[in-house]
């Protein structure tokens, strides 16, 4: 029994048990049998590490690609906005020229109020045309009922000739751009009650 060793185990109840263990068994044979039945863990770990490294590399490349895409999209957006702004300003330049001509005509000794008025009306129409070209629309209030989506009521008036809730007077023109209200029309609404 020189090759056996006694091991004493204590459990939670305070009981103990004695086990005789043979410590001289041929452990190298047992390890060989285990190695033959189990895959080589070192090789498996190395394969998994290589797979993780490949996926990390792929993830880093995807992140870099996305960052480059985001930067490129932001740059293209900025360039597009600048191009649109330039086109808009180019369309406004004739208006500036006509305002200068009208101002010069009004200053002369031979200036005619009617001529200046007609010139200003033409400039106003030209301005509206240029803005309409870029998506601006006027909100029509002629013979319309009050709609809070398009109009801002700044007062009421009694008018027996018009229907309750109709727009009586437009104080300031409202505008929409590409279907969205950018400034509602300021109106006075009929309230016969």
mmCIF file of C-alpha atoms in Angstrom:
data_model
loop_
_atom_site.group_PDB
_atom_site.id
_atom_site.type_symbol
_atom_site.label_atom_id
_atom_site.label_comp_id
_atom_site.label_asym_id
_atom_site.label_seq_id
_atom_site.Cartn_x
_atom_site.Cartn_y
_atom_site.Cartn_z
ATOM 1 C CA UNK A 1 0.000 0.000 0.000
ATOM 2 C CA UNK A 2 2.982 2.208 -0.372
ATOM 3 C CA UNK A 3 1.630 3.392 -3.711
ATOM 4 C CA UNK A 4 -1.736 4.298 -2.231
ATOM 5 C CA UNK A 5 -2.455 7.460 -0.373
ATOM 6 C CA UNK A 6 -5.349 8.151 1.925
ATOM 7 C CA UNK A 7 -7.446 11.169 1.117
ATOM 8 C CA UNK A 8 -9.929 12.450 3.666
ATOM 9 C CA UNK A 9 -12.930 14.372 2.392
ATOM 10 C CA UNK A 10 -15.086 16.483 4.680
ATOM 11 C CA UNK A 11 -18.631 17.403 3.668
ATOM 12 C CA UNK A 12 -20.890 20.191 4.957
ATOM 13 C CA UNK A 13 -22.491 18.018 7.646
ATOM 14 C CA UNK A 14 -19.167 17.473 9.316
ATOM 15 C CA UNK A 15 -18.944 13.848 8.161
ATOM 16 C CA UNK A 16 -15.759 12.708 6.598
ATOM 17 C CA UNK A 17 -14.855 9.881 4.293
ATOM 18 C CA UNK A 18 -11.581 8.152 3.620
ATOM 19 C CA UNK A 19 -10.545 7.221 0.122
ATOM 20 C CA UNK A 20 -7.530 5.186 -0.800
ATOM 21 C CA UNK A 21 -6.086 6.461 -4.067
ATOM 22 C CA UNK A 22 -3.561 4.700 -6.215
ATOM 23 C CA UNK A 23 -1.178 7.480 -7.278
ATOM 24 C CA UNK A 24 1.264 5.274 -9.126
ATOM 25 C CA UNK A 25 -0.958 4.532 -12.087
ATOM 26 C CA UNK A 26 0.595 5.045 -15.458
ATOM 27 C CA UNK A 27 -0.666 8.548 -16.211
ATOM 28 C CA UNK A 28 1.108 8.824 -19.559
ATOM 29 C CA UNK A 29 -0.975 5.936 -20.950
ATOM 30 C CA UNK A 30 -4.152 7.563 -19.700
ATOM 31 C CA UNK A 31 -3.194 10.918 -21.299
ATOM 32 C CA UNK A 32 -2.434 9.258 -24.593
ATOM 33 C CA UNK A 33 -5.822 7.585 -24.588
ATOM 34 C CA UNK A 34 -7.504 10.923 -23.830
ATOM 35 C CA UNK A 35 -5.533 12.679 -26.560
ATOM 36 C CA UNK A 36 -6.490 10.020 -29.093
ATOM 37 C CA UNK A 37 -10.203 10.415 -28.266
ATOM 38 C CA UNK A 38 -10.219 14.239 -28.070
ATOM 39 C CA UNK A 39 -9.219 16.648 -30.830
ATOM 40 C CA UNK A 40 -6.030 18.609 -30.471
ATOM 41 C CA UNK A 41 -7.210 21.681 -28.538
ATOM 42 C CA UNK A 42 -4.153 23.745 -29.315
ATOM 43 C CA UNK A 43 -4.764 23.447 -33.030
ATOM 44 C CA UNK A 44 -8.481 24.200 -32.568
ATOM 45 C CA UNK A 45 -7.679 27.316 -30.489
ATOM 46 C CA UNK A 46 -5.237 28.537 -33.153
ATOM 47 C CA UNK A 47 -7.879 28.035 -35.873
ATOM 48 C CA UNK A 48 -10.432 29.979 -33.836
ATOM 49 C CA UNK A 49 -7.942 32.781 -33.182
ATOM 50 C CA UNK A 50 -7.211 33.013 -36.912
ATOM 51 C CA UNK A 51 -10.943 33.110 -37.682
ATOM 52 C CA UNK A 52 -11.512 35.873 -35.082
ATOM 53 C CA UNK A 53 -8.596 37.873 -36.492
ATOM 54 C CA UNK A 54 -10.016 37.559 -40.015
ATOM 55 C CA UNK A 55 -13.451 38.707 -38.865
ATOM 56 C CA UNK A 56 -11.960 41.621 -36.902
ATOM 57 C CA UNK A 57 -10.012 42.647 -40.006
ATOM 58 C CA UNK A 58 -13.185 42.446 -42.108
ATOM 59 C CA UNK A 59 -15.085 44.506 -39.516
ATOM 60 C CA UNK A 60 -12.382 47.181 -39.489
ATOM 61 C CA UNK A 61 -12.464 47.344 -43.299
ATOM 62 C CA UNK A 62 -16.260 47.688 -43.281
ATOM 63 C CA UNK A 63 -16.054 50.473 -40.695
ATOM 64 C CA UNK A 64 -13.451 52.281 -42.790
ATOM 65 C CA UNK A 65 -15.587 51.861 -45.918
ATOM 66 C CA UNK A 66 -18.619 53.241 -44.100
ATOM 67 C CA UNK A 67 -16.651 56.230 -42.764
ATOM 68 C CA UNK A 68 -15.393 56.953 -46.288
ATOM 69 C CA UNK A 69 -18.946 56.668 -47.658
ATOM 70 C CA UNK A 70 -20.281 59.027 -44.976
ATOM 71 C CA UNK A 71 -17.562 61.591 -45.709
ATOM 72 C CA UNK A 72 -18.098 61.306 -49.464
ATOM 73 C CA UNK A 73 -21.900 61.698 -49.070
ATOM 74 C CA UNK A 74 -21.461 64.779 -46.861
ATOM 75 C CA UNK A 75 -19.071 66.315 -49.411
ATOM 76 C CA UNK A 76 -21.478 65.595 -52.290
ATOM 77 C CA UNK A 77 -24.356 67.095 -50.302
ATOM 78 C CA UNK A 78 -22.358 70.270 -49.666
ATOM 79 C CA UNK A 79 -21.361 70.518 -53.338
ATOM 80 C CA UNK A 80 -24.972 69.984 -54.450
ATOM 81 C CA UNK A 81 -26.227 72.691 -52.076
ATOM 82 C CA UNK A 82 -23.587 75.088 -53.430
ATOM 83 C CA UNK A 83 -24.609 74.310 -57.010
ATOM 84 C CA UNK A 84 -28.293 74.902 -56.238
ATOM 85 C CA UNK A 85 -27.455 78.135 -54.431
ATOM 86 C CA UNK A 86 -25.388 79.336 -57.389
ATOM 87 C CA UNK A 87 -28.246 78.573 -59.811
ATOM 88 C CA UNK A 88 -30.668 80.465 -57.579
ATOM 89 C CA UNK A 89 -28.389 83.486 -57.297
ATOM 90 C CA UNK A 90 -27.810 83.461 -61.059
ATOM 91 C CA UNK A 91 -31.572 83.661 -61.578
ATOM 92 C CA UNK A 92 -31.769 86.645 -59.196
ATOM 93 C CA UNK A 93 -29.047 88.698 -60.901
ATOM 94 C CA UNK A 94 -31.371 90.098 -63.631
ATOM 95 C CA UNK A 95 -33.672 91.298 -60.849
ATOM 96 C CA UNK A 96 -30.828 93.190 -59.248
ATOM 97 C CA UNK A 97 -29.989 94.760 -62.620
ATOM 98 C CA UNK A 98 -33.609 95.841 -63.147
ATOM 99 C CA UNK A 99 -33.828 97.316 -59.639
ATOM 100 C CA UNK A 100 -30.708 99.373 -60.377
ATOM 101 C CA UNK A 101 -32.254 100.618 -63.632
ATOM 102 C CA UNK A 102 -35.519 101.488 -61.870
ATOM 103 C CA UNK A 103 -33.642 103.362 -59.148
ATOM 104 C CA UNK A 104 -31.695 105.342 -61.757
ATOM 105 C CA UNK A 105 -34.880 106.116 -63.703
ATOM 106 C CA UNK A 106 -36.632 107.376 -60.563
ATOM 107 C CA UNK A 107 -33.757 109.760 -59.777
ATOM 108 C CA UNK A 108 -33.736 111.534 -63.149
ATOM 109 C CA UNK A 109 -35.433 114.866 -63.799
ATOM 110 C CA UNK A 110 -37.671 113.320 -66.427
ATOM 111 C CA UNK A 111 -38.864 110.559 -64.117
ATOM 112 C CA UNK A 112 -42.467 109.612 -64.547
ATOM 113 C CA UNK A 113 -44.311 108.039 -61.579
ATOM 114 C CA UNK A 114 -46.350 105.806 -63.891
ATOM 115 C CA UNK A 115 -43.227 104.533 -65.655
ATOM 116 C CA UNK A 116 -41.524 103.789 -62.335
ATOM 117 C CA UNK A 117 -44.666 102.012 -61.081
ATOM 118 C CA UNK A 118 -44.849 99.837 -64.213
ATOM 119 C CA UNK A 119 -41.135 99.059 -63.909
ATOM 120 C CA UNK A 120 -41.577 97.985 -60.297
ATOM 121 C CA UNK A 121 -44.528 95.770 -61.234
ATOM 122 C CA UNK A 122 -42.413 94.128 -63.927
ATOM 123 C CA UNK A 123 -39.609 93.555 -61.427
ATOM 124 C CA UNK A 124 -42.086 92.081 -58.940
ATOM 125 C CA UNK A 125 -43.418 89.669 -61.586
ATOM 126 C CA UNK A 126 -39.903 88.768 -62.679
ATOM 127 C CA UNK A 127 -38.980 88.080 -59.036
ATOM 128 C CA UNK A 128 -42.028 85.865 -58.581
ATOM 129 C CA UNK A 129 -41.183 83.959 -61.767
ATOM 130 C CA UNK A 130 -37.587 83.359 -60.633
ATOM 131 C CA UNK A 131 -38.741 82.153 -57.202
ATOM 132 C CA UNK A 132 -41.473 79.975 -58.736
ATOM 133 C CA UNK A 133 -38.808 78.362 -60.903
ATOM 134 C CA UNK A 134 -37.116 77.251 -57.661
ATOM 135 C CA UNK A 135 -40.275 75.808 -56.076
ATOM 136 C CA UNK A 136 -41.966 78.808 -54.453
ATOM 137 C CA UNK A 137 -45.787 78.904 -54.632
ATOM 138 C CA UNK A 138 -48.155 81.627 -53.474
ATOM 139 C CA UNK A 139 -50.985 80.615 -51.157
ATOM 140 C CA UNK A 140 -54.210 81.760 -52.787
ATOM 141 C CA UNK A 141 -56.752 83.343 -50.419
ATOM 142 C CA UNK A 142 -59.208 84.712 -52.985
ATOM 143 C CA UNK A 143 -62.732 83.451 -52.112
ATOM 144 C CA UNK A 144 -61.242 80.779 -49.820
ATOM 145 C CA UNK A 145 -62.326 79.510 -46.428
ATOM 146 C CA UNK A 146 -59.940 79.912 -43.503
ATOM 147 C CA UNK A 147 -57.609 76.910 -43.138
ATOM 148 C CA UNK A 148 -55.164 76.995 -40.206
ATOM 149 C CA UNK A 149 -52.769 74.833 -42.228
ATOM 150 C CA UNK A 150 -52.273 77.682 -44.718
ATOM 151 C CA UNK A 151 -53.562 80.831 -43.034
ATOM 152 C CA UNK A 152 -52.891 82.763 -39.840
ATOM 153 C CA UNK A 153 -55.906 84.689 -38.542
ATOM 154 C CA UNK A 154 -54.901 88.093 -37.192
ATOM 155 C CA UNK A 155 -58.418 89.398 -36.739
ATOM 156 C CA UNK A 156 -62.103 88.922 -37.440
ATOM 157 C CA UNK A 157 -64.721 91.067 -39.112
ATOM 158 C CA UNK A 158 -68.470 90.930 -39.548
ATOM 159 C CA UNK A 159 -69.601 90.755 -43.171
ATOM 160 C CA UNK A 160 -73.128 89.528 -43.897
ATOM 161 C CA UNK A 161 -72.291 89.188 -47.597
ATOM 162 C CA UNK A 162 -69.717 86.441 -46.924
ATOM 163 C CA UNK A 163 -69.959 83.004 -45.376
ATOM 164 C CA UNK A 164 -68.855 82.386 -41.773
ATOM 165 C CA UNK A 165 -65.169 81.408 -41.736
ATOM 166 C CA UNK A 166 -64.402 82.922 -45.148
ATOM 167 C CA UNK A 167 -61.275 85.019 -45.632
ATOM 168 C CA UNK A 168 -62.290 88.682 -45.774
ATOM 169 C CA UNK A 169 -58.895 90.362 -46.242
ATOM 170 C CA UNK A 170 -55.323 89.194 -46.855
ATOM 171 C CA UNK A 171 -52.808 91.377 -45.005
ATOM 172 C CA UNK A 172 -49.666 89.485 -46.012
ATOM 173 C CA UNK A 173 -49.203 86.915 -48.776
ATOM 174 C CA UNK A 174 -48.304 83.391 -47.703
ATOM 175 C CA UNK A 175 -45.905 81.076 -49.525
ATOM 176 C CA UNK A 176 -45.148 77.387 -49.875
ATOM 177 C CA UNK A 177 -41.972 75.724 -51.113
ATOM 178 C CA UNK A 178 -42.191 72.261 -52.619
ATOM 179 C CA UNK A 179 -45.568 71.624 -50.985
ATOM 180 C CA UNK A 180 -44.636 72.849 -47.484
ATOM 181 C CA UNK A 181 -45.834 76.105 -45.970
ATOM 182 C CA UNK A 182 -42.883 78.398 -45.301
ATOM 183 C CA UNK A 183 -45.036 81.373 -44.334
ATOM 184 C CA UNK A 184 -48.800 81.270 -43.796
ATOM 185 C CA UNK A 185 -51.006 84.024 -45.204
ATOM 186 C CA UNK A 186 -51.976 86.613 -42.583
ATOM 187 C CA UNK A 187 -55.706 87.088 -42.985
ATOM 188 C CA UNK A 188 -58.833 88.570 -41.454
ATOM 189 C CA UNK A 189 -61.673 86.052 -41.112
ATOM 190 C CA UNK A 190 -65.439 86.575 -41.291
ATOM 191 C CA UNK A 191 -67.157 86.033 -37.922
ATOM 192 C CA UNK A 192 -70.848 86.874 -38.080
ATOM 193 C CA UNK A 193 -71.682 85.311 -34.730
#
